[in-house]
Short mmCIF file of C-alpha atoms and ligand atoms in Angstrom, two decimals:
data_model
loop_
_atom_site.label_atom_id
_atom_site.label_comp_id
_atom_site.label_asym_id
_atom_site.label_seq_id
_atom_site.Cartn_x
_atom_site.Cartn_y
_atom_site.Cartn_z
CA UNK A 258 16.43 44.69 145.70
CA UNK A 259 12.87 45.76 145.01
CA UNK A 260 11.37 48.77 146.68
CA UNK A 261 9.55 46.84 149.35
CA UNK A 262 12.67 44.97 150.46
CA UNK A 263 14.44 48.30 150.59
CA UNK A 264 11.76 49.71 152.86
CA UNK A 265 12.10 46.70 155.11
CA UNK A 266 15.83 47.28 155.27
CA UNK A 267 15.16 50.87 156.23
CA UNK A 268 12.79 49.63 158.85
CA UNK A 269 15.47 47.38 160.26
CA UNK A 270 17.89 50.27 160.44
CA UNK A 271 15.19 52.08 162.39
CA UNK A 272 15.71 49.67 165.25
CA UNK A 273 19.23 50.86 165.82
CA UNK A 274 18.18 54.50 165.69
CA UNK A 275 15.52 54.03 168.34
CA UNK A 276 16.97 51.20 170.39
CA UNK A 277 17.24 53.35 173.48
CA UNK A 278 13.50 53.97 173.39
CA UNK A 279 12.37 50.39 172.87
CA UNK A 280 13.77 48.37 175.77
CA UNK A 281 11.00 45.84 176.12
CA UNK A 282 9.73 45.42 172.60
CA UNK A 283 13.01 44.96 170.78
CA UNK A 284 13.03 41.22 171.25
CA UNK A 285 9.27 40.94 171.02
CA UNK A 286 7.35 38.25 169.23
CA UNK A 287 7.80 34.55 169.60
CA UNK A 288 9.27 33.03 166.45
CA UNK A 289 6.26 31.83 164.56
CA UNK A 290 5.82 28.11 164.30
CA UNK A 291 5.99 27.45 160.58
CA UNK A 292 3.50 24.79 159.52
CA UNK A 293 5.78 23.23 156.93
CA UNK A 294 3.21 20.67 155.84
CA UNK A 295 1.39 23.57 154.18
CA UNK A 296 4.29 23.80 151.79
CA UNK A 297 4.26 20.07 151.17
CA UNK A 298 0.76 20.07 149.72
CA UNK A 299 -1.12 18.77 152.75
CA UNK A 300 -3.06 20.84 155.27
CA UNK A 301 -6.71 21.34 156.17
CA UNK A 302 -9.40 22.46 153.72
CA UNK A 303 -10.52 26.00 154.57
CA UNK A 304 -13.72 25.90 156.57
CA UNK A 305 -16.57 28.34 156.15
CA UNK A 306 -18.86 29.36 159.00
CA UNK A 307 -22.53 28.55 158.40
CA UNK A 308 -24.93 31.38 157.62
CA UNK A 309 -26.98 32.55 160.60
CA UNK A 310 -30.42 30.87 160.70
CA UNK A 311 -32.23 33.83 162.31
CA UNK A 312 -32.58 32.07 165.65
CA UNK A 313 -31.18 33.04 169.07
CA UNK A 314 -27.44 33.69 169.08
CA UNK A 315 -26.35 31.61 172.07
CA UNK A 316 -22.98 32.41 173.65
CA UNK A 317 -21.73 29.21 175.27
CA UNK A 318 -18.72 27.05 176.09
CA UNK A 319 -18.60 24.19 173.56
CA UNK A 320 -16.27 21.59 172.13
CA UNK A 321 -15.42 21.86 168.44
CA UNK A 322 -13.34 19.91 165.95
CA UNK A 323 -10.87 22.71 165.37
CA UNK A 324 -8.53 19.95 164.21
CA UNK A 325 -10.34 17.14 162.41
CA UNK A 326 -9.44 14.44 164.93
CA UNK A 327 -9.55 16.45 168.18
CA UNK A 328 -12.17 18.06 170.40
CA UNK A 329 -11.08 21.51 171.56
CA UNK A 330 -12.74 23.68 174.22
CA UNK A 331 -13.90 26.91 172.60
CA UNK A 332 -16.53 29.53 173.36
CA UNK A 333 -18.88 30.08 170.45
CA UNK A 334 -21.88 31.92 169.15
CA UNK A 335 -24.57 29.46 168.10
CA UNK A 336 -22.25 26.47 168.54
CA UNK A 337 -20.42 27.53 165.37
CA UNK A 338 -16.65 27.83 165.04
CA UNK A 339 -16.20 30.60 163.88
CA UNK A 340 -19.54 32.28 164.63
CA UNK A 341 -22.37 32.12 162.08
CA UNK A 342 -22.18 34.64 159.23
CA UNK A 343 -25.01 37.18 159.33
CA UNK A 344 -26.10 38.55 155.92
CA UNK A 345 -28.35 41.60 155.68
CA UNK A 346 -29.40 44.12 153.06
CA UNK A 347 -29.08 47.85 153.48
CA UNK A 348 -32.44 49.30 154.46
CA UNK A 349 -33.56 46.12 156.23
CA UNK A 350 -34.26 46.03 159.95
CA UNK A 351 -32.02 43.52 161.72
CA UNK A 352 -33.46 41.70 164.73
CA UNK A 353 -31.67 39.14 166.86
CA UNK A 354 -31.68 37.80 170.40
CA UNK A 355 -28.42 37.06 172.17
CA UNK A 356 -28.60 34.47 174.95
CA UNK A 357 -25.74 34.24 177.44
CA UNK A 358 -25.00 30.68 178.56
CA UNK A 359 -21.47 31.51 179.70
CA UNK A 360 -20.58 31.62 183.38
CA UNK A 361 -19.78 35.33 183.10
CA UNK A 362 -21.35 38.51 181.66
CA UNK A 363 -21.22 39.22 177.95
CA UNK A 364 -22.73 41.48 175.29
CA UNK A 365 -22.41 41.71 171.50
CA UNK A 366 -20.91 44.71 169.71
CA UNK A 367 -21.66 45.07 165.97
CA UNK A 368 -18.26 46.34 164.88
CA UNK A 369 -18.51 49.10 162.26
CA UNK A 370 -22.30 49.24 162.22
CA UNK A 371 -24.07 52.57 162.79
CA UNK A 372 -26.61 51.65 165.48
CA UNK A 373 -28.38 53.38 168.40
CA UNK A 374 -26.47 53.44 171.68
CA UNK A 375 -28.81 50.84 173.19
CA UNK A 376 -27.90 48.41 170.38
CA UNK A 377 -24.13 49.06 170.37
CA UNK A 378 -22.96 46.57 172.97
CA UNK A 379 -21.51 49.08 175.43
CA UNK A 380 -19.99 47.16 178.37
CA UNK A 381 -22.61 48.65 180.70
CA UNK A 382 -25.20 46.62 178.75
CA UNK A 383 -23.53 43.25 179.48
CA UNK A 384 -25.98 40.61 180.70
CA UNK A 385 -25.38 37.80 183.16
CA UNK A 386 -25.61 34.04 182.89
CA UNK A 387 -28.90 32.78 181.40
CA UNK A 388 -29.93 36.33 180.56
CA UNK A 389 -30.55 37.64 177.07
CA UNK A 390 -30.44 40.89 175.10
CA UNK A 391 -32.71 41.78 172.19
CA UNK A 392 -31.25 43.68 169.26
CA UNK A 393 -33.18 45.59 166.62
CA UNK A 394 -31.80 48.27 164.33
CA UNK A 395 -32.09 49.46 160.75
CA UNK A 396 -29.15 48.70 158.44
CA UNK A 397 -27.74 52.11 157.49
CA UNK A 398 -24.25 51.01 156.46
CA UNK A 399 -22.97 50.70 152.93
CA UNK A 400 -22.34 47.24 151.53
CA UNK A 401 -19.28 45.79 153.21
CA UNK A 402 -17.96 43.26 155.67
CA UNK A 403 -18.50 44.15 159.29
CA UNK A 404 -18.29 41.76 162.25
CA UNK A 405 -19.58 41.04 165.71
CA UNK A 406 -17.75 40.14 168.90
CA UNK A 407 -18.11 40.45 172.69
CA UNK A 408 -17.61 43.73 174.54
CA UNK A 409 -17.95 43.17 178.33
CA UNK A 410 -15.49 45.20 180.37
CA UNK A 411 -12.18 43.41 181.10
CA UNK A 412 -13.39 40.22 179.36
CA UNK A 413 -13.52 41.16 175.68
CA UNK A 414 -10.01 39.85 174.99
CA UNK A 415 -10.49 36.41 176.54
CA UNK A 416 -13.99 35.90 175.12
CA UNK A 417 -12.92 36.81 171.59
CA UNK A 418 -9.79 34.69 171.96
CA UNK A 419 -11.86 31.68 173.05
CA UNK A 420 -13.74 31.91 169.75
CA UNK A 421 -16.63 34.36 169.99
CA UNK A 422 -16.65 36.33 166.72
CA UNK A 423 -18.60 36.24 163.48
CA UNK A 424 -19.03 38.11 160.20
CA UNK A 425 -21.80 40.62 159.49
CA UNK A 426 -22.07 41.17 155.74
CA UNK A 427 -24.13 44.03 154.31
CA UNK A 428 -25.22 43.98 150.68
CA UNK A 429 -26.71 46.78 148.57
CA UNK A 430 -27.65 47.56 144.97
CA UNK A 431 -24.63 49.77 144.23
CA UNK A 432 -22.38 46.82 145.01
CA UNK A 433 -24.48 44.34 143.05
CA UNK A 434 -24.32 46.50 139.91
CA UNK A 435 -20.52 46.12 139.80
CA UNK A 436 -20.57 42.42 138.97
CA UNK A 437 -17.80 41.60 141.43
CA UNK A 438 -16.79 37.95 141.87
CA UNK A 439 -19.61 36.15 143.66
CA UNK A 440 -20.70 32.68 144.69
CA UNK A 441 -17.68 30.44 145.12
CA UNK A 442 -15.42 33.33 144.07
CA UNK A 443 -16.43 35.50 147.09
CA UNK A 444 -14.46 34.15 150.05
CA UNK A 445 -14.24 35.49 153.63
CA UNK A 446 -10.84 35.03 155.29
CA UNK A 447 -10.85 35.63 159.05
CA UNK A 448 -7.24 35.84 160.25
CA UNK A 449 -6.45 34.90 163.85
CA UNK A 450 -3.59 33.51 165.88
CA UNK A 451 -3.57 31.33 168.95
CA UNK A 452 -1.15 29.60 171.31
CA UNK A 453 -1.93 25.93 171.28
CA UNK A 454 -1.27 23.23 173.83
CA UNK A 455 0.26 19.97 172.72
CA UNK A 456 -2.98 18.19 173.60
CA UNK A 457 -4.97 20.70 171.50
CA UNK A 458 -7.61 20.50 174.23
CA UNK A 459 -7.81 24.29 174.47
CA UNK A 460 -6.07 27.49 173.41
CA UNK A 461 -3.59 28.89 175.91
CA UNK A 462 -4.28 32.38 177.21
CA UNK A 463 -1.78 33.51 179.81
CA UNK A 464 -0.69 37.13 179.96
CA UNK A 465 2.73 36.63 181.51
CA UNK A 466 5.64 38.34 179.85
CA UNK A 467 6.40 42.04 179.40
CA UNK A 468 5.67 41.55 175.70
CA UNK A 469 2.24 40.06 176.42
CA UNK A 470 1.43 43.25 178.29
CA UNK A 471 3.03 45.73 175.90
CA UNK A 472 2.43 44.11 172.50
CA UNK A 473 -0.69 42.19 173.45
CA UNK A 474 -1.13 38.46 173.14
CA UNK A 475 0.58 36.98 170.07
CA UNK A 476 -0.10 33.39 169.09
CA UNK A 477 2.31 30.85 167.68
CA UNK A 478 -0.13 29.31 165.19
CA UNK A 479 -2.31 30.97 162.59
CA UNK A 480 -5.93 30.12 161.82
CA UNK A 481 -8.05 31.22 158.87
CA UNK A 482 -11.81 30.90 159.42
CA UNK A 483 -10.80 28.84 162.45
CA UNK A 484 -8.87 26.40 160.25
CA UNK A 485 -5.32 25.37 161.20
CA UNK A 486 -2.82 24.96 158.33
CA UNK A 487 -5.49 25.97 155.81
CA UNK A 488 -5.60 25.60 152.05
CA UNK A 489 -8.27 26.45 149.48
CA UNK A 490 -8.72 24.94 146.03
CA UNK A 491 -9.35 27.68 143.46
CA UNK A 492 -10.13 27.94 139.75
CA UNK A 493 -8.07 29.84 137.16
CA UNK A 494 -9.99 33.08 137.65
CA UNK A 495 -10.60 36.23 139.67
CA UNK A 496 -11.48 36.00 143.36
CA UNK A 497 -12.85 38.44 145.94
CA UNK A 498 -11.28 37.77 149.32
CA UNK A 499 -12.83 39.55 152.30
CA UNK A 500 -10.16 39.86 154.98
CA UNK A 501 -10.83 40.42 158.67
CA UNK A 502 -8.08 40.61 161.23
CA UNK A 503 -9.86 38.93 164.15
CA UNK A 504 -6.67 38.44 166.17
CA UNK A 505 -6.28 39.98 169.60
CA UNK A 506 -3.01 41.77 168.92
CA UNK A 507 -1.17 40.54 165.84
CA UNK A 508 -0.75 42.74 162.77
CA UNK A 509 -0.52 40.76 159.52
CA UNK A 510 1.72 42.00 156.65
CA UNK A 511 0.17 40.17 153.76
CA UNK A 512 1.78 39.34 150.44
CA UNK A 513 1.91 36.37 148.10
CA UNK A 514 4.94 34.13 147.89
CA UNK A 515 5.43 35.14 144.23
CA UNK A 516 4.90 38.85 145.08
CA UNK A 517 1.97 39.01 142.64
CA UNK A 518 0.02 42.27 142.71
CA UNK A 519 -3.60 42.35 143.85
CA UNK A 520 -6.26 45.06 144.09
CA UNK A 521 -7.76 46.53 147.26
CA UNK A 522 -11.44 47.23 146.53
CA UNK A 523 -12.93 47.81 149.99
CA UNK A 524 -12.01 48.82 153.50
CA UNK A 525 -13.81 48.77 156.87
CA UNK A 526 -16.85 50.75 155.67
CA UNK A 527 -17.26 49.15 152.26
CA UNK A 528 -16.17 49.74 148.68
CA UNK A 529 -13.53 52.29 147.69
CA UNK A 530 -13.98 54.71 144.77
CA UNK A 531 -11.79 52.51 142.59
CA UNK A 532 -9.48 49.49 142.89
CA UNK A 533 -5.95 50.17 144.16
CA UNK A 534 -3.12 47.89 143.04
CA UNK A 535 -0.66 46.78 145.74
CA UNK A 536 1.56 43.81 146.52
CA UNK A 537 1.73 44.21 150.32
CA UNK A 538 -1.11 44.97 152.71
CA UNK A 539 -0.92 45.35 156.46
CA UNK A 540 -4.08 44.64 158.44
CA UNK A 541 -4.37 45.31 162.16
CA UNK A 542 -6.84 43.89 164.70
CA UNK A 543 -10.42 44.90 163.89
CA UNK A 544 -9.68 46.10 160.35
CA UNK A 545 -11.19 44.67 157.18
CA UNK A 546 -10.00 44.84 153.60
CA UNK A 547 -11.42 43.25 150.48
CA UNK A 548 -9.03 42.34 147.71
CA UNK A 549 -9.30 40.96 144.17
CA UNK A 550 -6.75 38.24 143.41
CA UNK A 551 -6.29 36.82 139.92
CA UNK A 552 -5.36 33.17 139.45
CA UNK A 553 -6.15 33.12 135.70
CA UNK A 554 -2.45 33.12 134.79
CA UNK A 555 -1.61 30.21 137.09
CA UNK A 556 -1.11 26.68 135.78
CA UNK A 557 -3.42 23.99 137.04
CA UNK A 558 -1.55 21.95 139.63
CA UNK A 559 0.42 24.88 141.02
CA UNK A 560 0.06 26.63 144.38
CA UNK A 561 0.70 30.08 145.77
CA UNK A 562 0.82 31.04 149.43
CA UNK A 563 -0.57 34.11 151.14
CA UNK A 564 1.99 34.85 153.82
CA UNK A 565 2.66 37.40 156.54
CA UNK A 566 6.06 38.98 156.19
CA UNK A 567 8.60 39.73 158.86
CA UNK A 568 8.92 43.38 159.76
CA UNK A 569 11.73 45.36 161.22
CA UNK A 570 10.13 47.70 163.72
CA UNK A 571 11.42 51.05 164.89
CA UNK A 572 9.87 54.50 165.12
CA UNK A 573 7.10 54.98 162.58
CA UNK A 574 7.41 51.43 161.33
CA UNK A 575 5.42 48.29 162.03
CA UNK A 576 6.81 46.48 165.07
CA UNK A 577 8.71 43.22 164.90
CA UNK A 578 6.38 40.30 165.58
CA UNK A 579 8.51 37.27 164.91
CA UNK A 580 9.52 35.57 161.67
CA UNK A 581 7.53 35.41 158.43
CA UNK A 582 4.87 32.69 158.32
CA UNK A 583 2.37 31.19 155.87
CA UNK A 584 -1.28 32.21 156.23
CA UNK A 585 -3.15 30.14 153.63
CA UNK A 586 -2.21 28.17 150.52
CA UNK A 587 -4.20 28.42 147.30
CA UNK A 588 -4.11 25.35 145.06
CA UNK A 589 -5.12 26.06 141.46
CA UNK A 590 -7.05 22.94 140.45
CA UNK A 591 -9.41 23.73 137.55
CA UNK A 592 -10.54 26.09 134.81
CA UNK A 593 -12.96 28.82 135.88
CA UNK A 594 -16.58 28.31 134.84
CA UNK A 595 -17.43 31.99 135.23
CA UNK A 596 -15.29 34.96 134.19
CA UNK A 597 -15.05 38.15 136.24
CA UNK A 598 -13.19 41.35 135.44
CA UNK A 599 -11.73 44.07 137.66
CA UNK A 600 -13.99 47.15 137.46
CA UNK A 601 -12.36 50.46 136.51
CA UNK A 602 -14.36 52.28 139.17
CA UNK A 603 -16.29 51.16 142.22
CA UNK A 604 -18.70 53.25 144.34
CA UNK A 605 -18.14 57.02 144.79
CA UNK A 606 -18.65 58.51 148.25
CA UNK A 607 -18.60 61.91 149.91
CA UNK A 608 -15.02 62.94 150.65
CA UNK A 609 -14.75 64.98 153.84
CA UNK A 610 -12.70 68.18 153.66
CA UNK A 611 -10.48 69.35 156.52
CA UNK A 612 -11.59 72.97 155.99
CA UNK A 613 -15.16 71.96 156.86
CA UNK A 614 -14.15 70.71 160.32
CA UNK A 615 -15.41 72.82 163.23
CA UNK A 616 -13.00 71.57 165.90
CA UNK A 617 -10.05 69.32 166.62
CA UNK A 618 -9.46 67.00 169.52
CA UNK A 619 -6.43 65.04 170.64
CA UNK A 620 -6.24 61.42 171.70
CA UNK A 621 -2.83 60.93 173.28
CA UNK A 622 -1.96 57.22 173.28
CA UNK A 623 0.54 56.19 175.92
CA UNK A 624 1.90 53.19 177.74
CA UNK A 625 3.38 53.40 181.21
CA UNK A 626 5.89 50.69 181.96
CA UNK A 627 7.79 50.79 185.22
CA UNK A 628 9.85 48.26 187.11
CA UNK A 629 12.45 45.82 185.91
CA UNK A 630 12.58 43.90 182.66
CA UNK A 631 10.60 40.69 183.09
CA UNK A 632 8.53 42.25 185.85
CA UNK A 633 7.12 45.43 184.34
CA UNK A 634 4.05 47.20 185.63
CA UNK A 635 2.26 48.18 182.41
CA UNK A 636 -0.68 50.54 181.89
CA UNK A 637 -2.35 51.71 178.66
CA UNK A 638 -3.90 55.16 178.46
CA UNK A 639 -5.82 57.56 176.26
CA UNK A 640 -5.24 61.17 177.34
CA UNK A 641 -3.73 59.79 180.55
CA UNK A 642 -6.97 58.02 181.46
CA UNK A 643 -8.00 54.41 181.92
CA UNK A 644 -11.60 53.43 181.19
CA UNK A 645 -14.27 54.04 183.81
CA UNK A 646 -17.73 52.74 183.03
CA UNK A 647 -19.70 55.74 184.29
CA UNK A 648 -17.33 58.57 183.41
CA UNK A 649 -18.05 60.51 180.20
CA UNK A 650 -14.77 61.75 178.77
CA UNK A 651 -16.06 64.17 176.17
CA UNK A 652 -19.13 65.44 174.35
CA UNK A 653 -19.46 65.64 170.59
CA UNK A 654 -22.28 67.61 168.93
CA UNK A 655 -24.17 65.48 166.46
CA UNK A 656 -23.58 66.06 162.75
CA UNK A 657 -20.52 68.32 163.21
CA UNK A 658 -17.32 67.43 161.39
CA UNK A 659 -14.29 67.08 163.68
CA UNK A 660 -10.61 66.33 163.23
CA UNK A 661 -9.37 63.69 165.64
CA UNK A 662 -5.62 63.52 166.24
CA UNK A 663 -4.51 60.09 167.35
CA UNK A 664 -1.04 60.85 168.74
CA UNK A 665 0.88 57.70 169.60
CA UNK A 666 3.55 58.56 172.18
CA UNK A 667 4.27 54.91 172.90
CA UNK A 668 6.46 52.11 171.57
CA UNK A 669 3.49 49.88 170.64
CA UNK A 670 1.17 50.22 167.66
CA UNK A 671 -2.48 50.96 168.47
CA UNK A 672 -5.32 50.07 166.10
CA UNK A 673 -7.80 52.75 167.22
CA UNK A 674 -11.52 52.01 166.85
CA UNK A 675 -14.52 54.30 167.30
CA UNK A 676 -18.06 53.05 167.82
CA UNK A 677 -21.10 54.61 166.15
CA UNK A 678 -19.28 56.10 163.16
CA UNK A 679 -17.32 55.56 159.97
CA UNK A 680 -14.54 58.11 159.54
CA UNK A 681 -11.95 59.10 156.91
CA UNK A 682 -8.20 59.50 157.25
CA UNK A 683 -6.96 63.06 156.75
CA UNK A 684 -3.25 62.40 157.01
CA UNK A 685 -0.70 59.95 158.40
CA UNK A 686 2.50 61.45 159.87
CA UNK A 687 1.51 64.69 158.14
CA UNK A 688 1.24 63.05 154.71
CA UNK A 689 -2.12 63.68 153.00
CA UNK A 690 -1.11 61.49 150.05
CA UNK A 691 -2.76 58.44 151.52
CA UNK A 692 -1.72 54.86 150.95
CA UNK A 693 -4.47 52.63 149.58
CA UNK A 694 -4.95 51.04 153.00
CA UNK A 695 -5.87 54.42 154.54
CA UNK A 696 -8.52 55.32 151.94
CA UNK A 697 -12.28 55.03 152.10
CA UNK A 698 -14.47 54.67 155.18
CA UNK A 699 -12.69 53.42 158.28
CA UNK A 700 -13.75 52.50 161.79
CA UNK A 701 -10.35 51.16 162.88
CA UNK A 702 -7.05 52.80 162.02
CA UNK A 703 -3.56 51.59 162.84
CA UNK A 704 -1.44 54.23 164.58
CA UNK A 705 2.19 53.16 164.48
CA UNK A 706 4.68 53.85 167.30
CA UNK A 707 5.43 57.56 167.76
CA UNK A 708 3.16 58.43 164.83
CA UNK A 709 0.18 60.76 164.53
CA UNK A 710 -2.79 59.84 162.37
CA UNK A 711 -5.51 62.45 161.86
CA UNK A 712 -9.03 61.44 160.89
CA UNK A 713 -12.22 63.33 159.94
CA UNK A 714 -15.20 62.24 162.03
CA UNK A 715 -18.90 63.13 161.95
CA UNK A 716 -21.52 61.35 164.07
CA UNK A 717 -24.95 60.88 162.56
CA UNK A 718 -27.79 60.09 163.11
CA UNK A 719 -27.71 58.78 166.68
CA UNK A 720 -26.97 60.67 169.91
CA UNK A 721 -25.81 58.73 172.97
CA UNK A 722 -22.79 57.20 174.70
CA UNK A 723 -20.22 55.55 172.43
CA UNK A 724 -16.66 54.34 172.83
CA UNK A 725 -13.25 55.01 171.39
CA UNK A 726 -10.66 52.38 172.19
CA UNK A 727 -7.62 50.47 171.09
CA UNK A 728 -8.55 47.25 169.27
CA UNK A 729 -5.46 45.52 170.55
CA UNK A 730 -7.75 43.58 172.87
CA UNK A 731 -5.20 43.28 175.66
CA UNK A 732 -4.76 47.05 175.62
CA UNK A 733 -8.52 47.54 175.59
CA UNK A 734 -9.12 45.09 178.40
CA UNK A 735 -6.45 46.90 180.42
CA UNK A 736 -8.47 50.11 180.09
CA UNK A 737 -7.32 51.81 176.86
CA UNK A 738 -10.84 53.03 176.17
CA UNK A 739 -12.93 56.18 176.72
CA UNK A 740 -16.63 57.04 176.76
CA UNK A 741 -17.92 60.01 174.82
CA UNK A 742 -21.41 61.35 174.42
CA UNK A 743 -22.84 62.41 171.08
CA UNK A 744 -25.26 65.23 171.93
CA UNK A 745 -28.16 66.76 170.09
CA UNK A 746 -31.37 65.64 168.50
CA UNK A 747 -31.48 62.33 166.69
CA UNK A 748 -31.59 63.00 163.00
CA UNK A 749 -33.52 61.01 160.46
CA UNK A 750 -34.48 58.02 162.57
CA UNK A 751 -38.07 57.85 161.29
CA UNK A 752 -37.16 55.00 159.01
CA UNK A 753 -34.11 53.32 157.63
CA UNK A 754 -34.93 54.60 154.14
CA UNK A 755 -35.22 58.17 155.38
CA UNK A 756 -31.94 57.88 157.25
CA UNK A 757 -30.10 56.61 154.23
CA UNK A 758 -31.45 59.46 152.12
CA UNK A 759 -30.46 62.11 154.64
CA UNK A 760 -27.03 60.68 155.36
CA UNK A 761 -25.99 60.13 151.79
CA UNK A 762 -24.26 56.99 153.02
CA UNK A 763 -23.59 55.74 149.53
CU1 CU B 1000 -3.25 49.72 171.90
#
């Protein structure tokens, strides 16, 4: 038994130890439909969203060939399933116009991007049918993969589920100098799950069971870049895969079917200081990781599957979410025409120190569930509060380092996301020896059941109203979100170049 299997066994034993505390979630997770044809060598070629053309980003109900032979009702940005990929360079000014052709309000949030409040997609900025919103902001962020999705109050979950999401990729010189795999060896992988109807005419979205309320909405089919049963033909070489968990609620526990190691090179806010070798990586809704995967030792004609493993659940462990399932198959079909190597080091960055923090604040994460099994009344809270649009729940002086304690007192995991900032993990369950997945710049951090994760946070350069919320979109839409106001004078907003210099956002 290797170490990972042993940990899973421990996790399973955790269920028994905490069974009395987990009445509703113990049987959670529909068994995942296993697309066996993936294993048989068939499937659907991985699709790639088109690059954004610079024109209006129109949110609208459309029909798309999600499956090659079927028209499916989805809501899209720019008529693209998934949304068009936006590529920008650090220091540029990004300008775009969002046009709402849905029958309900919407607004775009640029997840992970440091932007002025007016550009952030706060739900109070949502615009109605046939209205538009103009965005313009300098690109301050480090090179990395960010993303954009809707953020209207109560409707984020359904709009994202219907298909509104796209990638926002920032490039910079520090990244370019590393010579990482590029071109056809630089592949985005957007992971999502859906419940599908037999007719495939639309995706089902019905929040019905206790588990739907407590765990969030879990699908019974997985999609990568919107592709069902996906496979990708690869060469015998090194690949950079950029992973986004764009699912509403599902946490993926990724490994390869041959347990091969791979290297994590980047997290939410871009490149790490060096590559970290792992063979299992969990990714929760809203998070991004970039990994290097080497196929150079594989024989042409062979395949390896990226899968999501089953987990045991229990206190301090990932929750059970059904059986293991395949995510995407890689078919090794040819020799590589270009050779890439794994860098020894990546891009250094300022490491925050706990002793420099000027205050701490608590975010108590809780779920209220009352009533009988099968008919629970469920609420999701931060510090006992549900979101109110016009209530400001805290003020944070600009440019002061704080320690935020995310204390999960509930039986569900919460991927906690802050707007307007990239933060760093201080410790998880008191352990400052961080796993690779907790290193680097983060904007979304998974807080497991009954666990405390502490992060170091400093807002700069923009004052204004921002949000902290759970990125389990059902939890968020049920109100697990607070407003806070960053106070003080804006710093360094004369120009993007000046801001980058002052912030040392390497
Ligand atoms: Cu949550």
